[in-house]
């Protein structure tokens, strides 16, 4: 029987996904009808971006699962009309992109690249940075993205500490968990990378108390979510020098409003939620595999725990 798949995302994404997703579904041996429009009562699966027009799932009476195109699911986990399983995106391309972005921004701060490249004022600034082995890095969030970044930074020589909700053992990485583990992880964090999801429990993870734990002049890199940081506390910590620089890719309101003080703060780098994108070819293979699993009554990959919010 033909499987009806609704692609519920913005039109620009439909044009990039239609061909690779059709190919991946064909390669997975699925008899499918993939469209950007369907009568709701005919839909078996929704490939979903949380900013799509579909916000009420009630009319989708034969829906079997929602397959999110993004890693972050905070805009859908609380949707009470969604009663079928929700899978999030874990994509090799997304992971690779995040690791490259995190490594790049970590090295920028570690090496002091701004001072050496941009100092076109005739001053011969020869500040020798320490080697990576002497620059402790902490990553909050040791999931799909955090672990990949941790391994890459560790391979570059950084002593990496990672913090997560549950205990973990990861070769070469110092791991911690729980509230006490957070404070210990922050104490050594000369560079701090945030890769936690946006859930009620992670709101304002960086606040006046936690920022004060960090070494003076530490750098914060946030490709996770804007809600992880108390903006006013960060601005105060930047003004006092407690935090030396913040590179921020995600914000409570996006695009970041023109009036927001982050734009003009000399110790803040704003990037436009560009750290990493789901890549159509690799992501399509994950979606096709989940449709195949759904049709074979096998457990779906990357299911979201709606109660935990990620
Ligand atoms: P993930 O695999 O779900 O990993 C989340 C990690 O956070 C896990 O290690 C989890 O701990 C930990 N965590 C969750 N709640 C916690 C809590 N209350 N206390 C301590 N640790 C907690 O997610 P992912 O795929 O790595 O993605 C992480 C986030 O990156 C996404 O949610 C999204 O917000 C963001 N993102 C941003 C971009 C961008 O372009 N800026 C792109 C993609 C993703 P456990 O391991 O113990 O469960």
Short mmCIF file of C-alpha atoms and ligand atoms in Angstrom, two decimals:
data_model
loop_
_atom_site.label_atom_id
_atom_site.label_comp_id
_atom_site.label_asym_id
_atom_site.label_seq_id
_atom_site.Cartn_x
_atom_site.Cartn_y
_atom_site.Cartn_z
CA UNK A 1 0.00 0.00 0.00
CA UNK A 2 1.23 3.51 -0.85
CA UNK A 3 2.60 5.48 2.10
CA UNK A 4 1.50 9.13 2.03
CA UNK A 5 4.18 11.51 3.29
CA UNK A 6 3.49 15.19 3.83
CA UNK A 7 6.49 17.52 3.67
CA UNK A 8 5.44 20.24 6.11
CA UNK A 9 8.14 22.90 5.97
CA UNK A 10 8.71 26.18 4.18
CA UNK A 11 8.60 26.12 0.33
CA UNK A 12 12.34 26.75 -0.03
CA UNK A 13 13.03 23.55 1.91
CA UNK A 14 10.60 21.59 -0.29
CA UNK A 15 12.63 22.53 -3.34
CA UNK A 16 15.86 21.30 -1.71
CA UNK A 17 14.40 18.13 -0.18
CA UNK A 18 12.02 16.85 -2.86
CA UNK A 19 14.68 15.12 -5.01
CA UNK A 20 16.97 13.66 -2.27
CA UNK A 21 14.03 12.54 -0.14
CA UNK A 22 12.33 10.86 -3.12
CA UNK A 23 15.59 9.10 -3.92
CA UNK A 24 16.15 7.96 -0.32
CA UNK A 25 12.57 6.64 -0.06
CA UNK A 26 12.97 4.80 -3.38
CA UNK A 27 16.33 3.36 -2.26
CA UNK A 28 14.65 2.17 0.97
CA UNK A 29 12.14 0.22 -1.15
CA UNK A 30 9.12 2.25 -0.01
CA UNK A 31 6.03 2.67 -2.19
CA UNK A 32 5.36 6.34 -1.41
CA UNK A 33 3.53 9.47 -2.40
CA UNK A 34 5.52 12.50 -1.19
CA UNK A 35 3.88 15.91 -1.43
CA UNK A 36 3.90 19.38 0.15
CA UNK A 37 0.06 19.33 0.22
CA UNK A 38 -2.30 16.51 1.26
CA UNK A 39 -5.77 16.19 2.70
CA UNK A 40 -4.89 15.75 6.42
CA UNK A 41 -6.90 12.55 6.78
CA UNK A 42 -4.76 10.88 4.06
CA UNK A 43 -1.36 11.49 5.68
CA UNK A 44 0.71 8.62 7.16
CA UNK A 45 3.90 10.52 8.09
CA UNK A 46 4.78 14.20 8.37
CA UNK A 47 8.30 15.38 7.65
CA UNK A 48 8.21 18.45 9.80
CA UNK A 49 9.83 21.79 10.47
CA UNK A 50 8.39 23.43 13.58
CA UNK A 51 7.90 26.73 11.72
CA UNK A 52 5.59 25.10 9.15
CA UNK A 53 1.87 25.85 8.78
CA UNK A 54 0.94 22.59 10.53
CA UNK A 55 0.40 23.39 14.21
CA UNK A 56 -2.80 21.43 14.88
CA UNK A 57 -2.34 17.69 14.33
CA UNK A 58 -5.95 16.80 15.22
CA UNK A 59 -7.17 16.46 11.59
CA UNK A 60 -4.34 14.01 10.79
CA UNK A 61 -6.40 11.03 11.83
CA UNK A 62 -4.24 8.25 10.36
CA UNK A 63 -0.87 9.83 11.17
CA UNK A 64 1.76 7.31 12.34
CA UNK A 65 4.70 9.58 13.22
CA UNK A 66 6.16 13.07 12.88
CA UNK A 67 9.76 13.16 11.64
CA UNK A 68 11.38 16.43 12.64
CA UNK A 69 13.89 17.97 10.23
CA UNK A 70 15.74 19.72 13.03
CA UNK A 71 17.72 18.50 16.04
CA UNK A 72 15.94 20.96 18.37
CA UNK A 73 12.33 20.06 19.20
CA UNK A 74 11.38 22.69 21.78
CA UNK A 75 8.69 24.17 19.52
CA UNK A 76 6.81 20.91 19.15
CA UNK A 77 7.28 18.87 22.34
CA UNK A 78 4.58 20.83 24.15
CA UNK A 79 2.01 20.52 21.33
CA UNK A 80 -0.90 18.68 22.97
CA UNK A 81 -2.51 17.89 19.59
CA UNK A 82 0.46 15.67 18.72
CA UNK A 83 -0.25 12.19 20.06
CA UNK A 84 1.89 10.02 17.75
CA UNK A 85 5.65 9.37 18.13
CA UNK A 86 7.99 12.27 17.39
CA UNK A 87 11.49 11.61 16.01
CA UNK A 88 14.13 14.33 15.93
CA UNK A 89 16.93 14.78 13.42
CA UNK A 90 20.27 13.14 14.01
CA UNK A 91 22.18 13.65 10.78
CA UNK A 92 25.82 13.00 9.93
CA UNK A 93 25.98 16.25 7.96
CA UNK A 94 24.47 18.28 10.82
CA UNK A 95 26.96 16.75 13.24
CA UNK A 96 29.96 17.35 10.98
CA UNK A 97 28.88 20.96 10.40
CA UNK A 98 28.51 21.63 14.14
CA UNK A 99 31.89 20.11 14.94
CA UNK A 100 33.56 22.24 12.26
CA UNK A 101 31.84 25.41 13.55
CA UNK A 102 32.70 24.69 17.18
CA UNK A 103 36.31 23.80 16.36
CA UNK A 104 36.68 26.98 14.29
CA UNK A 105 35.34 29.29 16.99
CA UNK A 106 37.25 27.48 19.74
CA UNK A 107 40.51 27.89 17.80
CA UNK A 108 39.71 31.55 17.09
CA UNK A 109 39.64 32.28 20.81
CA UNK A 110 42.36 29.85 21.81
CA UNK A 111 44.86 31.24 19.29
CA UNK A 112 43.80 34.88 19.71
CA UNK A 113 43.28 35.09 15.96
CA UNK A 114 41.49 38.47 16.12
CA UNK A 115 44.46 40.20 17.70
CA UNK A 116 46.89 38.78 15.18
CA UNK A 117 44.82 39.08 12.01
CA UNK A 118 42.86 42.27 12.64
CA UNK A 119 45.53 44.29 14.42
CA UNK A 120 46.37 46.44 11.36
CA UNK A 121 47.57 49.32 13.51
CA UNK A 122 51.28 48.87 13.02
CA UNK A 123 51.72 47.09 16.34
CA UNK A 124 53.73 43.85 16.18
CA UNK A 125 51.61 41.84 18.65
CA UNK A 126 53.47 38.67 19.39
CA UNK A 127 51.44 37.17 22.21
CA UNK A 128 52.22 33.48 22.12
CA UNK A 129 49.09 31.46 22.97
CA UNK A 130 49.41 28.36 25.12
CA UNK A 131 49.19 25.01 23.40
CA UNK A 132 45.78 23.36 23.35
CA UNK A 133 46.91 20.97 26.08
CA UNK A 134 47.00 23.94 28.46
CA UNK A 135 43.54 25.32 27.53
CA UNK A 136 40.76 23.42 29.32
CA UNK A 137 37.49 23.33 27.40
CA UNK A 138 34.10 22.35 28.81
CA UNK A 139 31.10 21.26 26.79
CA UNK A 140 27.65 21.35 28.40
CA UNK A 141 25.61 18.66 26.65
CA UNK A 142 27.16 15.36 25.61
CA UNK A 143 24.55 14.24 23.11
CA UNK A 144 24.97 13.61 19.41
CA UNK A 145 26.56 17.00 18.78
CA UNK A 146 28.36 17.56 22.08
CA UNK A 147 30.13 14.19 21.97
CA UNK A 148 31.32 14.72 18.41
CA UNK A 149 32.68 18.17 19.30
CA UNK A 150 34.29 16.77 22.45
CA UNK A 151 36.14 14.09 20.49
CA UNK A 152 37.32 16.55 17.83
CA UNK A 153 38.60 19.07 20.40
CA UNK A 154 40.25 16.31 22.36
CA UNK A 155 41.97 15.13 19.17
CA UNK A 156 43.31 18.68 18.73
CA UNK A 157 44.84 18.36 22.19
CA UNK A 158 42.42 20.29 24.40
CA UNK A 159 41.66 18.77 27.81
CA UNK A 160 37.88 18.38 27.42
CA UNK A 161 35.33 18.12 30.21
CA UNK A 162 31.73 17.31 29.32
CA UNK A 163 28.56 17.58 31.36
CA UNK A 164 25.29 15.77 30.77
CA UNK A 165 22.18 14.71 32.61
CA UNK A 166 23.09 11.05 32.93
CA UNK A 167 26.56 9.67 33.75
CA UNK A 168 28.71 8.79 30.75
CA UNK A 169 32.06 7.19 29.99
CA UNK A 170 33.76 8.65 26.92
CA UNK A 171 37.35 7.77 26.11
CA UNK A 172 39.66 10.76 26.63
CA UNK A 173 36.95 13.06 28.02
CA UNK A 174 36.37 13.96 31.68
CA UNK A 175 32.64 13.52 32.19
CA UNK A 176 30.39 14.91 34.90
CA UNK A 177 26.69 15.07 35.57
CA UNK A 178 24.19 16.58 37.97
CA UNK A 179 24.23 20.02 39.66
CA UNK A 180 27.53 19.45 41.50
CA UNK A 181 29.09 18.20 38.28
CA UNK A 182 28.02 21.41 36.55
CA UNK A 183 29.82 23.61 39.07
CA UNK A 184 32.98 21.47 38.82
CA UNK A 185 32.84 21.54 35.03
CA UNK A 186 32.55 25.35 34.98
CA UNK A 187 35.45 25.94 37.37
CA UNK A 188 38.06 24.93 34.78
CA UNK A 189 36.22 26.12 31.67
CA UNK A 190 38.51 28.60 29.93
CA UNK A 191 36.35 27.98 26.86
CA UNK A 192 32.75 26.87 27.43
CA UNK A 193 30.59 25.41 24.68
CA UNK A 194 26.83 25.08 25.13
CA UNK A 195 25.18 22.17 23.35
CA UNK A 196 22.19 21.54 25.59
CA UNK A 197 18.62 21.40 24.30
CA UNK A 198 16.01 24.02 25.24
CA UNK A 199 13.93 22.39 27.99
CA UNK A 200 12.41 23.71 31.23
CA UNK A 201 15.40 22.22 33.10
CA UNK A 202 18.06 23.94 30.98
CA UNK A 203 16.63 27.49 31.04
CA UNK A 204 19.24 30.01 32.29
CA UNK A 205 21.89 27.34 32.82
CA UNK A 206 24.28 30.29 32.64
CA UNK A 207 23.14 32.79 35.29
CA UNK A 208 24.91 35.03 37.83
CA UNK A 209 25.82 32.05 40.04
CA UNK A 210 27.16 29.76 37.33
CA UNK A 211 28.96 32.54 35.42
CA UNK A 212 30.78 33.42 38.64
CA UNK A 213 32.17 29.86 38.83
CA UNK A 214 34.11 30.22 35.58
CA UNK A 215 37.74 31.32 35.37
CA UNK A 216 38.02 35.09 34.95
CA UNK A 217 38.15 36.10 31.28
CA UNK A 218 36.67 32.80 30.05
CA UNK A 219 35.05 32.55 26.63
CA UNK A 220 31.51 31.30 26.00
CA UNK A 221 30.46 29.76 22.69
CA UNK A 222 26.73 29.09 22.36
CA UNK A 223 25.46 27.14 19.36
CA UNK A 224 22.82 25.40 21.56
CA UNK A 225 19.82 27.62 22.30
CA UNK A 226 19.37 31.21 23.46
CA UNK A 227 17.33 30.19 26.49
CA UNK A 228 20.40 28.52 28.03
CA UNK A 229 21.75 31.97 28.97
CA UNK A 230 20.35 34.73 31.17
CA UNK A 231 21.16 37.58 28.76
CA UNK A 232 21.39 40.29 31.42
CA UNK A 233 23.67 38.17 33.59
CA UNK A 234 25.95 37.55 30.61
CA UNK A 235 26.07 41.26 29.74
CA UNK A 236 26.98 42.09 33.35
CA UNK A 237 29.69 39.39 33.35
CA UNK A 238 31.11 40.74 30.07
CA UNK A 239 31.11 44.30 31.40
CA UNK A 240 32.94 43.27 34.57
CA UNK A 241 35.51 41.19 32.67
CA UNK A 242 34.43 37.97 34.38
CA UNK A 243 33.65 36.70 30.88
CA UNK A 244 36.13 37.76 28.21
CA UNK A 245 34.07 37.08 25.10
CA UNK A 246 30.83 35.43 24.03
CA UNK A 247 30.25 33.99 20.57
CA UNK A 248 26.52 33.53 20.24
CA UNK A 249 24.74 31.74 17.39
CA UNK A 250 21.31 31.38 19.00
CA UNK A 251 19.05 33.82 20.83
CA UNK A 252 15.80 34.01 22.75
CA UNK A 253 14.35 35.98 19.83
CA UNK A 254 15.56 35.22 16.31
CA UNK A 255 16.54 37.09 14.24
CA UNK A 256 18.22 38.97 17.09
CA UNK A 257 16.39 42.34 17.31
CA UNK A 258 18.47 45.28 16.02
CA UNK A 259 18.14 47.01 19.40
CA UNK A 260 19.60 44.10 21.39
CA UNK A 261 22.80 45.09 23.25
CA UNK A 262 24.57 41.94 22.03
CA UNK A 263 24.89 43.53 18.57
CA UNK A 264 27.01 46.43 19.76
CA UNK A 265 28.89 44.87 22.67
CA UNK A 266 32.62 44.81 21.85
CA UNK A 267 33.07 41.43 23.56
CA UNK A 268 30.21 39.67 21.75
CA UNK A 269 30.27 37.98 18.36
CA UNK A 270 26.81 37.41 16.89
CA UNK A 271 26.33 34.74 14.24
CA UNK A 272 22.91 34.22 12.60
CA UNK A 273 21.94 30.69 13.79
CA UNK A 274 24.35 29.35 11.24
CA UNK A 275 26.36 26.87 13.34
CA UNK A 276 24.95 23.86 11.56
CA UNK A 277 22.14 22.92 9.22
CA UNK A 278 20.44 19.64 8.49
CA UNK A 279 21.88 18.43 5.18
CA UNK A 280 19.22 17.23 2.71
CA UNK A 281 21.01 14.16 1.30
CA UNK A 282 22.07 12.60 4.62
CA UNK A 283 18.93 13.72 6.48
CA UNK A 284 16.71 12.19 3.77
CA UNK A 285 18.33 8.82 4.43
CA UNK A 286 17.41 9.07 8.13
CA UNK A 287 13.82 10.02 7.29
CA UNK A 288 13.49 7.18 4.78
CA UNK A 289 14.89 4.70 7.29
CA UNK A 290 12.33 5.84 9.86
CA UNK A 291 9.46 5.48 7.38
CA UNK A 292 10.75 1.99 6.56
CA UNK A 293 10.89 1.17 10.26
CA UNK A 294 7.43 2.57 10.86
CA UNK A 295 5.99 0.43 8.08
CA UNK A 296 7.83 -2.66 9.37
CA UNK A 297 6.61 -2.02 12.94
CA UNK A 298 10.21 -1.57 14.10
CA UNK A 299 11.15 1.07 16.71
CA UNK A 300 11.84 4.49 15.16
CA UNK A 301 15.31 6.03 15.38
CA UNK A 302 15.92 9.12 17.55
CA UNK A 303 12.56 9.22 19.33
CA UNK A 304 11.97 12.27 21.49
CA UNK A 305 11.12 11.80 25.17
CA UNK A 306 8.25 14.29 25.29
CA UNK A 307 8.26 14.38 29.11
CA UNK A 308 11.97 15.34 29.21
CA UNK A 309 11.56 17.75 26.27
CA UNK A 310 14.41 16.38 24.13
P1 LIG B 1 20.96 15.47 22.21
O1 LIG B 1 21.63 14.36 21.48
O2 LIG B 1 19.55 15.32 22.64
O3 LIG B 1 21.89 15.81 23.47
C1 LIG B 1 21.48 16.67 24.48
C2 LIG B 1 22.51 16.60 25.60
O4 LIG B 1 22.11 17.54 26.62
C3 LIG B 1 22.57 15.21 26.26
O5 LIG B 1 23.89 14.90 26.60
C4 LIG B 1 21.72 15.41 27.52
O6 LIG B 1 22.09 14.59 28.61
C5 LIG B 1 22.05 16.84 27.87
N1 LIG B 1 21.01 17.41 28.74
C6 LIG B 1 19.70 17.60 28.47
N2 LIG B 1 19.07 18.13 29.55
C7 LIG B 1 20.01 18.26 30.51
C8 LIG B 1 19.98 18.73 31.84
N3 LIG B 1 18.85 19.17 32.40
N4 LIG B 1 21.14 18.72 32.54
C9 LIG B 1 22.29 18.25 31.98
N5 LIG B 1 22.38 17.81 30.72
C10 LIG B 1 21.25 17.80 30.00
O7 LIG B 1 21.01 16.81 21.33
P2 LIG B 1 22.02 17.18 20.14
O8 LIG B 1 21.60 16.52 18.88
O9 LIG B 1 23.40 17.00 20.62
O10 LIG B 1 21.69 18.75 19.98
C11 LIG B 1 21.88 19.64 21.07
C12 LIG B 1 21.22 20.96 20.76
O11 LIG B 1 21.97 21.68 19.77
C13 LIG B 1 19.83 20.86 20.12
O12 LIG B 1 18.83 20.62 21.08
C14 LIG B 1 19.68 22.22 19.50
O13 LIG B 1 19.11 23.10 20.45
C15 LIG B 1 21.12 22.67 19.20
N6 LIG B 1 21.41 22.79 17.77
C16 LIG B 1 21.79 23.99 17.28
C17 LIG B 1 22.09 24.13 15.93
C18 LIG B 1 22.56 25.45 15.40
O14 LIG B 1 22.69 25.60 14.18
N7 LIG B 1 22.86 26.41 16.23
C19 LIG B 1 21.99 23.04 15.08
C20 LIG B 1 21.60 21.82 15.60
C21 LIG B 1 21.31 21.69 16.96
P3 LIG B 1 21.91 12.98 28.51
O15 LIG B 1 22.96 12.54 27.52
O16 LIG B 1 22.19 12.51 29.88
O17 LIG B 1 20.51 12.74 28.03
#
